[in-house]
């Protein structure tokens, strides 16, 4: 489901357009209807003739309610920039555009409103002015449409364009990692606490468990509603209302996040990119008073600039931001930064590291797995997933580390083994106890690991026979299992599902693996490996597993990437 947020200067007709398109009054509050001005977020939806649902968030245009506007547009898919054909480009049009850009909105439509009140010459002039202004925007503005909420002109075309854009949207998913930033909390008599928000990261089901990120209070989902209809689940990007139990409404506020327990890194500091707005009054430095906005949440913050003294207007840099109340964040999240002394938007960007280790003077955040994990050594794979936001697989036991870290650790263990003749498991670090299983030419006997003292098995007839099998050998279940076990312990043979491969056979595949990675930086699948080598799935699956065991590859989801021994 696609969420569309309005943007634009006060009294340019945002709410009137939404009302005319959906038939729903987005101004819920009596004060809004009395003043004729949007104060809080409004919500409405329309189902098109093709059966697609467009969900709208109507935001206030007045500068006094800019925080509310930011919470409304955070995490939306498409922007609907509304500009009065009579007044044209105004200050809040400019600020709203900047906010949309730094929050990462990629698609948008411009609606010239109130076109029935001006001449065709003025409409044409405004269209040219707006088109010229948006030419350098980072958002792809697909159309400038002429509309009138009063006469209905242009509304069908507007809905059609928005529907087409909605079908092109893609939202990345972190399976199981639910997160809902709350933008409304209220109580319904007989039902209890209800929260609303735009769901991100993962689909949400009634059976899912959530906690309040700020307090760790567990909550239970009673019902989920999407556009007034009760559903058993809602997809990422959906506007939803959730009836919950376990916490009272007066214990929740706008900006709270409901998250899946244990799947999010709670942090009060992050490294990020920063892109400043063109109209920035002075270069950004660490001096000043700031607020950060993430989702529907905002709070005061301090900052340090990485690798520079300042960031000029319309420039990009790196920044470290600290704040008091920890938030559930992940690399790739967008944030916005405002100057509280001037009540103006500075800019924003993308979070790169939610738990930076290095001092600002040494930090070089990149947002990659290698950059995030650098200096952390071996960490539990669950923590690595929280730090990176990626579905990482353990490299050994329940540990994750980058290939360089694994290779260095193996070299250190190998040197210790050569120096002391044996290693005692009880004296090793927790991750080393699992890592010894990857040591080549080492045998574990109970709690002791040592080099084999017997005659090397590499010349054993069975080892020679397995080497002759190549990639398509018979089942190894019928051969001498005692010898097979010794060959595996010494790293001479690797086996999976009764299919064995000689280590020399696996090492000989380096050119073919390199060719597969050259085709795709995302890695290769078992099917691609099978087709590339011209073997059957019977041998391709065990081969991929044995390449993982040897360390030439590592599995990430369905793909194989270079392993720690590559």
XYZ file of C-alpha atoms in Angstrom:
566
model
C 0.000 0.000 0.000
C 1.295 3.445 -0.935
C 1.251 6.402 1.476
C 1.141 9.892 -0.038
C 1.860 13.017 2.010
C 0.850 16.535 1.118
C 3.307 19.401 1.384
C 3.163 23.109 0.687
C 2.599 26.592 2.069
C -0.232 27.392 4.451
C -3.650 28.006 2.845
C -2.591 26.668 -0.550
C -5.445 24.178 -0.554
C -3.879 20.883 0.565
C -6.814 19.808 2.719
C -9.355 20.921 0.126
C -7.723 18.727 -2.509
C -7.677 15.691 -0.208
C -11.315 16.314 0.721
C -12.299 16.577 -2.954
C -10.377 13.420 -3.933
C -11.421 11.162 -1.049
C -14.687 12.603 0.225
C -13.148 12.529 3.721
C -12.621 15.608 5.897
C -8.908 15.477 6.876
C -9.256 18.315 9.393
C -10.530 16.326 12.365
C -10.303 18.979 15.073
C -13.059 21.515 15.711
C -10.413 24.252 15.930
C -9.120 23.339 12.468
C -12.575 23.529 10.945
C -13.319 26.809 12.752
C -10.086 28.467 11.599
C -9.984 26.801 8.193
C -6.355 25.847 8.825
C -4.751 22.442 9.368
C -3.108 22.129 12.788
C -2.598 18.384 13.225
C -2.096 15.469 10.856
C -5.124 14.409 8.850
C -5.722 11.022 7.257
C -7.853 9.892 4.324
C -7.874 7.300 1.567
C -9.522 6.565 -1.743
C -10.002 3.365 -3.705
C -9.446 3.879 -7.421
C -11.533 2.385 -10.235
C -8.799 -0.241 -10.647
C -9.230 -1.295 -7.008
C -5.995 0.235 -5.710
C -5.997 2.120 -2.426
C -4.217 5.448 -2.105
C -3.573 6.524 1.470
C -3.085 10.230 2.205
C -1.507 12.085 5.103
C -2.471 15.761 5.140
C 0.077 17.945 6.917
C -0.145 21.513 8.230
C 1.477 24.222 6.131
C 1.988 26.899 8.784
C 5.550 27.287 10.053
C 4.324 27.031 13.663
C 3.437 23.386 13.037
C 6.563 22.313 11.160
C 7.303 19.520 13.660
C 3.894 18.044 12.956
C 4.534 18.315 9.219
C 7.853 16.447 9.562
C 6.272 13.593 11.523
C 3.638 13.277 8.803
C 5.993 13.041 5.816
C 8.584 10.763 7.445
C 8.559 7.363 5.822
C 6.064 8.146 3.059
C 6.427 6.894 -0.507
C 5.166 9.821 -2.615
C 4.883 13.571 -2.058
C 1.982 15.685 -3.293
C 3.330 19.227 -3.403
C 0.422 21.677 -3.504
C 1.052 25.214 -4.799
C -1.586 27.932 -5.090
C -1.721 28.997 -8.736
C -2.376 32.548 -7.657
C 0.365 32.906 -5.013
C 3.024 30.627 -6.490
C 6.198 29.585 -4.684
C 6.252 30.664 -1.003
C 8.634 30.224 1.986
C 6.977 27.097 3.346
C 6.916 25.588 -0.146
C 10.691 25.921 -0.120
C 11.149 24.493 3.380
C 8.738 21.623 2.772
C 10.586 20.723 -0.430
C 13.876 20.632 1.462
C 12.357 18.431 4.158
C 11.018 15.983 1.579
C 14.414 15.787 -0.121
C 16.512 15.129 2.973
C 14.024 12.527 4.254
C 14.615 10.543 1.084
C 11.287 10.881 -0.713
C 12.040 9.903 -4.318
C 8.782 10.479 -6.224
C 6.325 13.335 -6.302
C 3.566 15.158 -8.127
C 2.881 18.897 -8.111
C -0.726 20.056 -7.964
C -1.280 23.670 -8.933
C -4.376 24.391 -6.870
C -7.182 26.930 -7.236
C -6.582 27.175 -10.985
C -10.223 28.237 -11.438
C -9.423 31.530 -9.712
C -6.724 32.741 -12.133
C -6.323 33.145 -15.864
C -4.791 30.524 -18.134
C -1.833 32.878 -18.649
C -1.114 32.910 -14.905
C -1.452 29.107 -14.724
C 1.017 28.779 -17.605
C 3.440 31.177 -15.925
C 3.221 29.333 -12.583
C 3.801 25.998 -14.337
C 6.988 27.332 -15.926
C 8.205 28.816 -12.634
C 7.583 25.603 -10.685
C 9.118 23.402 -13.369
C 12.269 25.545 -13.421
C 12.549 25.522 -9.611
C 12.187 21.739 -9.369
C 14.642 20.946 -12.159
C 17.510 20.549 -9.658
C 15.451 18.677 -7.057
C 16.606 15.231 -5.932
C 12.968 14.110 -6.105
C 11.622 12.909 -9.448
C 8.645 15.211 -10.002
C 6.521 13.431 -12.589
C 3.937 16.083 -13.431
C 2.728 19.598 -12.693
C -1.058 19.218 -12.808
C -3.657 21.982 -12.954
C -6.389 21.353 -10.396
C -9.352 22.890 -8.660
C -10.983 21.404 -5.584
C -13.953 23.697 -6.228
C -14.734 22.621 -9.821
C -13.111 19.184 -9.739
C -10.886 19.980 -12.710
C -7.729 17.879 -12.890
C -8.623 15.613 -9.958
C -9.165 12.467 -12.033
C -5.852 12.991 -13.768
C -4.165 13.595 -10.389
C -5.522 10.340 -8.976
C -4.471 8.495 -12.137
C -0.893 9.777 -11.929
C -0.660 8.965 -8.213
C -2.007 5.468 -8.872
C 0.607 4.863 -11.565
C 3.386 6.050 -9.263
C 2.124 3.905 -6.389
C 2.506 0.763 -8.482
C 6.204 1.519 -9.021
C 7.112 1.898 -5.369
C 9.416 -0.558 -3.615
C 10.017 -0.677 0.127
C 12.853 -2.800 1.617
C 11.747 -5.317 4.238
C 13.482 -6.586 7.385
C 11.584 -9.803 7.990
C 10.185 -9.970 11.508
C 11.704 -6.637 12.574
C 8.461 -4.720 13.100
C 8.598 -1.007 13.863
C 5.708 1.411 14.126
C 6.396 5.042 15.000
C 3.237 6.306 16.681
C 1.680 9.503 15.364
C -1.647 9.298 17.258
C -2.753 7.748 20.560
C -6.317 7.672 21.794
C -8.804 5.553 23.716
C -12.001 4.013 22.400
C -14.630 3.156 24.977
C -14.971 -0.597 25.246
C -11.819 -1.239 23.203
C -9.044 0.555 25.065
C -5.827 2.014 23.703
C -5.426 2.599 19.968
C -2.287 3.821 18.224
C -1.857 4.787 14.589
C 1.174 5.158 12.377
C 2.854 4.177 9.132
C 4.330 0.696 9.448
C 7.872 0.184 8.218
C 10.417 -2.643 7.995
C 8.176 -5.736 8.219
C 4.590 -6.942 7.929
C 2.632 -6.903 11.191
C 0.224 -9.634 12.310
C -2.201 -9.807 15.208
C -0.197 -12.705 16.629
C 3.066 -10.733 16.720
C 4.695 -9.602 19.960
C 5.745 -5.983 20.371
C 7.279 -3.801 23.065
C 7.311 -0.063 23.639
C 10.890 0.797 22.691
C 11.172 3.615 25.250
C 10.056 1.555 28.250
C 10.430 -2.094 27.108
C 6.830 -2.672 28.215
C 5.366 -5.697 26.406
C 2.107 -5.148 24.571
C -0.423 -7.445 22.967
C -2.163 -6.724 19.689
C -5.919 -7.099 19.847
C -6.904 -5.969 16.376
C -5.368 -4.239 13.366
C -7.326 -1.919 11.117
C -6.318 -0.538 7.744
C -8.586 2.252 6.466
C -11.335 1.310 8.891
C -11.392 -2.394 8.026
C -10.200 -5.066 10.448
C -7.421 -7.207 8.972
C -5.229 -10.030 10.240
C -2.049 -8.324 9.010
C -0.757 -5.178 7.328
C 2.190 -4.725 4.985
C 5.170 -2.357 5.328
C 4.235 1.113 4.169
C 0.625 0.746 5.322
C -1.236 3.253 7.424
C -2.688 1.227 10.274
C -4.545 1.578 13.552
C -3.685 -0.988 16.216
C -5.805 -1.754 19.260
C -3.354 -2.805 21.976
C -3.380 -3.975 25.573
C -0.683 -3.950 28.206
C -0.110 -0.192 28.297
C -2.466 2.712 28.912
C -2.923 5.483 26.381
C -1.591 8.112 28.804
C 1.722 6.196 28.932
C 2.271 6.644 25.170
C 3.043 9.762 23.161
C 3.525 10.723 19.535
C 7.034 9.629 18.617
C 6.994 6.405 20.623
C 7.986 3.335 18.647
C 6.445 -0.112 18.943
C 9.019 -2.711 17.896
C 9.688 -6.420 17.759
C 11.587 -7.348 20.943
C 15.351 -7.985 20.712
C 15.576 -7.181 16.990
C 16.455 -3.469 17.153
C 19.550 -1.673 18.399
C 18.565 0.925 20.982
C 21.008 3.785 20.609
C 21.488 7.425 21.552
C 24.295 8.150 19.073
C 24.824 7.572 15.363
C 27.087 8.512 12.472
C 25.341 9.692 9.324
C 25.545 11.647 6.134
C 24.320 15.242 6.268
C 23.035 17.207 3.289
C 22.309 20.833 4.079
C 19.576 22.888 2.462
C 20.310 25.572 -0.098
C 18.827 28.295 2.093
C 20.975 27.516 5.142
C 21.699 30.867 6.814
C 25.203 29.976 8.029
C 27.538 26.976 7.740
C 26.712 24.105 10.065
C 29.148 23.680 12.967
C 28.922 21.833 16.262
C 27.902 25.074 17.978
C 24.189 25.685 18.327
C 21.015 24.057 19.596
C 19.490 21.301 17.500
C 16.632 18.847 17.300
C 16.600 15.593 15.372
C 13.473 14.164 13.782
C 13.168 10.443 13.014
C 9.812 8.978 12.103
C 7.260 10.824 14.228
C 9.829 11.340 17.002
C 11.896 14.417 17.789
C 14.226 15.443 20.596
C 17.130 17.795 21.308
C 20.571 16.704 20.170
C 24.223 17.701 19.970
C 26.528 17.065 17.041
C 30.123 16.788 15.868
C 31.199 17.079 12.252
C 33.377 14.245 10.971
C 36.415 15.090 8.887
C 35.771 18.834 8.683
C 35.126 21.957 10.748
C 31.827 22.855 9.104
C 29.355 21.990 6.357
C 28.322 24.820 4.049
C 24.869 25.359 2.554
C 23.850 22.948 -0.211
C 26.726 20.626 0.732
C 27.168 17.056 1.930
C 29.302 15.849 4.825
C 29.495 13.357 7.680
C 28.197 13.963 11.177
C 27.895 12.305 14.596
C 24.701 13.039 16.511
C 24.077 12.369 20.219
C 20.803 12.589 22.092
C 19.363 11.548 25.434
C 16.503 9.138 24.802
C 17.616 5.960 22.974
C 15.769 5.057 19.780
C 15.411 1.805 17.789
C 17.481 2.598 14.702
C 19.223 0.814 11.859
C 21.654 1.901 9.117
C 19.661 3.296 6.220
C 17.158 5.156 8.401
C 16.600 8.791 7.421
C 16.694 11.699 9.858
C 16.163 15.459 9.757
C 18.081 18.124 11.671
C 16.660 21.507 12.723
C 18.145 24.600 14.350
C 16.033 25.516 17.366
C 17.548 29.011 17.691
C 16.343 30.031 14.217
C 13.423 27.585 14.004
C 14.705 26.449 10.618
C 15.538 23.181 8.919
C 19.272 22.584 8.476
C 19.185 19.380 6.456
C 19.304 15.662 7.013
C 20.584 12.413 5.636
C 21.065 8.683 6.042
C 22.213 6.898 9.188
C 25.403 4.880 8.561
C 26.345 3.442 11.978
C 24.049 3.124 15.006
C 26.847 2.285 17.452
C 30.081 4.003 16.369
C 33.222 2.831 18.160
C 35.903 5.198 16.896
C 36.422 8.757 18.055
C 35.113 11.458 15.743
C 38.681 12.333 14.758
C 39.230 8.782 13.449
C 35.740 7.880 12.254
C 35.181 7.101 8.565
C 31.606 5.749 8.426
C 30.519 4.210 5.137
C 27.383 2.269 6.021
C 28.786 -1.037 4.712
C 28.869 -4.252 6.727
C 32.679 -4.103 6.758
C 32.710 -0.483 7.963
C 30.120 -1.111 10.683
C 31.775 -4.297 11.972
C 35.341 -2.960 11.796
C 36.982 -3.149 15.204
C 34.240 -5.247 16.790
C 35.899 -8.646 16.316
C 33.557 -11.574 16.845
C 30.044 -10.645 17.964
C 26.921 -12.790 18.358
C 25.164 -12.929 15.005
C 21.975 -11.491 16.552
C 23.866 -8.354 17.593
C 25.515 -8.133 14.164
C 22.055 -8.164 12.571
C 20.914 -5.341 14.862
C 24.027 -3.301 14.090
C 23.814 -3.704 10.316
C 20.115 -4.289 9.652
C 21.144 -7.161 7.374
C 20.108 -10.863 7.530
C 23.642 -12.014 8.324
C 24.536 -15.657 8.857
C 26.969 -16.887 11.515
C 30.448 -17.646 10.176
C 31.035 -20.199 12.943
C 28.908 -21.277 15.904
C 26.674 -18.314 16.703
C 29.365 -15.738 15.867
C 29.709 -13.226 13.070
C 32.913 -11.492 11.962
C 34.241 -10.074 8.731
C 36.467 -12.333 6.565
C 39.637 -10.462 7.569
C 38.873 -10.880 11.259
C 38.219 -14.607 10.829
C 41.420 -15.096 8.829
C 43.495 -13.229 11.439
C 41.962 -15.213 14.302
C 42.644 -18.507 12.513
C 46.240 -17.472 11.880
C 46.691 -16.604 15.562
C 45.234 -19.936 16.685
C 47.408 -21.781 14.193
C 50.514 -20.028 15.475
C 49.583 -20.837 19.075
C 49.091 -24.462 18.105
C 52.466 -24.614 16.387
C 54.176 -22.962 19.375
C 52.549 -24.944 22.192
C 51.757 -28.206 20.343
C 48.227 -28.144 21.711
C 45.354 -25.850 22.633
C 43.074 -26.399 25.618
C 39.468 -25.508 24.842
C 38.805 -24.218 28.351
C 41.584 -21.629 28.003
C 40.266 -20.180 24.738
C 37.936 -17.229 24.295
C 34.277 -18.165 23.647
C 34.447 -17.516 19.897
C 37.792 -19.338 19.629
C 36.224 -22.506 21.017
C 33.975 -22.608 17.970
C 36.676 -21.361 15.604
C 39.026 -24.307 16.200
C 36.653 -26.388 14.080
C 37.890 -24.393 11.062
C 41.601 -24.887 11.813
C 43.273 -26.840 8.996
C 45.393 -29.852 9.912
C 44.212 -29.877 13.508
C 42.502 -32.639 15.464
C 40.287 -32.143 18.494
C 40.442 -34.829 21.153
C 37.985 -33.990 23.909
C 39.060 -30.617 25.355
C 42.425 -30.584 23.576
C 43.281 -29.539 20.035
C 46.600 -30.681 18.545
C 48.361 -31.320 15.291
C 48.056 -34.923 14.057
C 51.166 -36.947 14.928
C 50.360 -39.958 12.821
C 51.443 -40.411 9.207
C 49.608 -37.798 7.084
C 46.394 -39.106 5.618
C 46.706 -37.110 2.421
C 48.190 -40.136 0.677
C 45.660 -42.597 2.065
C 43.976 -44.587 -0.736
C 40.561 -43.231 0.228
C 41.820 -39.637 0.039
C 43.300 -40.344 -3.378
C 40.028 -41.929 -4.505
C 37.915 -38.987 -3.321
C 40.232 -36.601 -5.148
C 39.652 -38.609 -8.328
C 35.874 -38.195 -7.947
C 36.105 -34.476 -8.674
C 32.730 -32.730 -8.364
C 30.433 -35.657 -9.170
C 31.460 -38.475 -6.893
C 29.201 -41.237 -5.532
C 27.771 -41.350 -2.041
C 30.442 -41.440 0.650
C 28.144 -43.201 3.109
C 29.432 -46.655 2.137
C 33.170 -45.996 2.578
C 35.191 -46.350 5.786
C 33.576 -43.780 8.069
C 36.493 -43.788 10.516
C 38.904 -42.730 7.781
C 36.392 -40.180 6.452
C 36.150 -38.594 9.904
C 39.930 -38.309 10.158
C 40.194 -36.855 6.676
C 37.549 -34.269 7.598
C 39.263 -33.395 10.893
C 42.529 -32.729 9.058
C 40.842 -30.558 6.451
C 41.730 -32.933 3.623
C 38.119 -33.791 2.796
C 34.854 -31.879 3.226
C 31.507 -33.656 3.314
C 27.824 -32.768 3.323
C 24.825 -35.105 2.984
C 27.125 -38.088 2.193
C 28.769 -36.264 -0.729
C 32.516 -35.700 -0.229
C 34.946 -33.360 -1.963
C 38.724 -33.264 -1.705
C 40.148 -29.932 -0.515
C 42.258 -29.704 -3.679
C 39.094 -30.062 -5.770
C 37.493 -27.174 -3.895
C 40.571 -24.968 -4.157
C 40.666 -25.607 -7.899
C 37.276 -23.903 -8.185
C 38.698 -20.444 -7.407
C 38.618 -19.259 -11.063
C 34.996 -20.405 -11.483
C 33.937 -18.704 -8.236
C 35.671 -15.514 -9.281
C 33.800 -15.619 -12.597
C 30.462 -15.994 -10.793
C 31.188 -13.022 -8.506
C 32.233 -10.964 -11.493
C 28.715 -11.430 -12.887
C 27.024 -10.146 -9.714
C 28.382 -8.331 -6.678
C 25.386 -9.676 -4.713
C 26.828 -13.210 -4.922
C 25.597 -16.364 -6.627
C 22.897 -18.909 -5.843
C 23.134 -22.697 -5.798
C 21.269 -22.770 -9.110
C 23.787 -20.419 -10.698
C 26.656 -22.528 -9.322
C 25.021 -25.665 -10.734
C 24.559 -24.144 -14.182
C 28.045 -22.635 -14.261
C 29.746 -25.939 -13.402
C 27.364 -28.140 -15.382
C 26.499 -30.415 -12.463
C 23.228 -31.607 -10.947
C 21.537 -30.192 -7.850
C 22.421 -33.470 -6.075
C 26.054 -32.356 -6.106
C 25.579 -28.556 -6.275
C 23.933 -28.237 -2.840
C 26.612 -30.277 -0.966
C 29.320 -28.490 -2.951
C 28.024 -25.071 -1.857
C 27.880 -26.216 1.769
C 31.427 -27.589 1.610
C 32.706 -24.350 0.072
C 31.164 -22.596 3.093
C 32.828 -25.039 5.500
C 36.202 -24.540 3.845
C 35.790 -20.765 4.061
C 35.998 -20.040 0.354
C 32.398 -18.796 0.482
C 29.926 -17.605 3.089
C 26.176 -17.794 2.835
C 24.012 -14.686 3.127
C 20.368 -15.589 2.558
C 20.231 -17.464 -0.739
C 23.519 -16.015 -1.980
C 27.186 -16.947 -1.605
C 29.794 -14.243 -1.077
C 33.602 -14.542 -0.610
C 34.433 -16.297 2.653
C 37.179 -15.719 5.219
C 39.680 -17.866 3.279
C 39.043 -16.279 -0.093
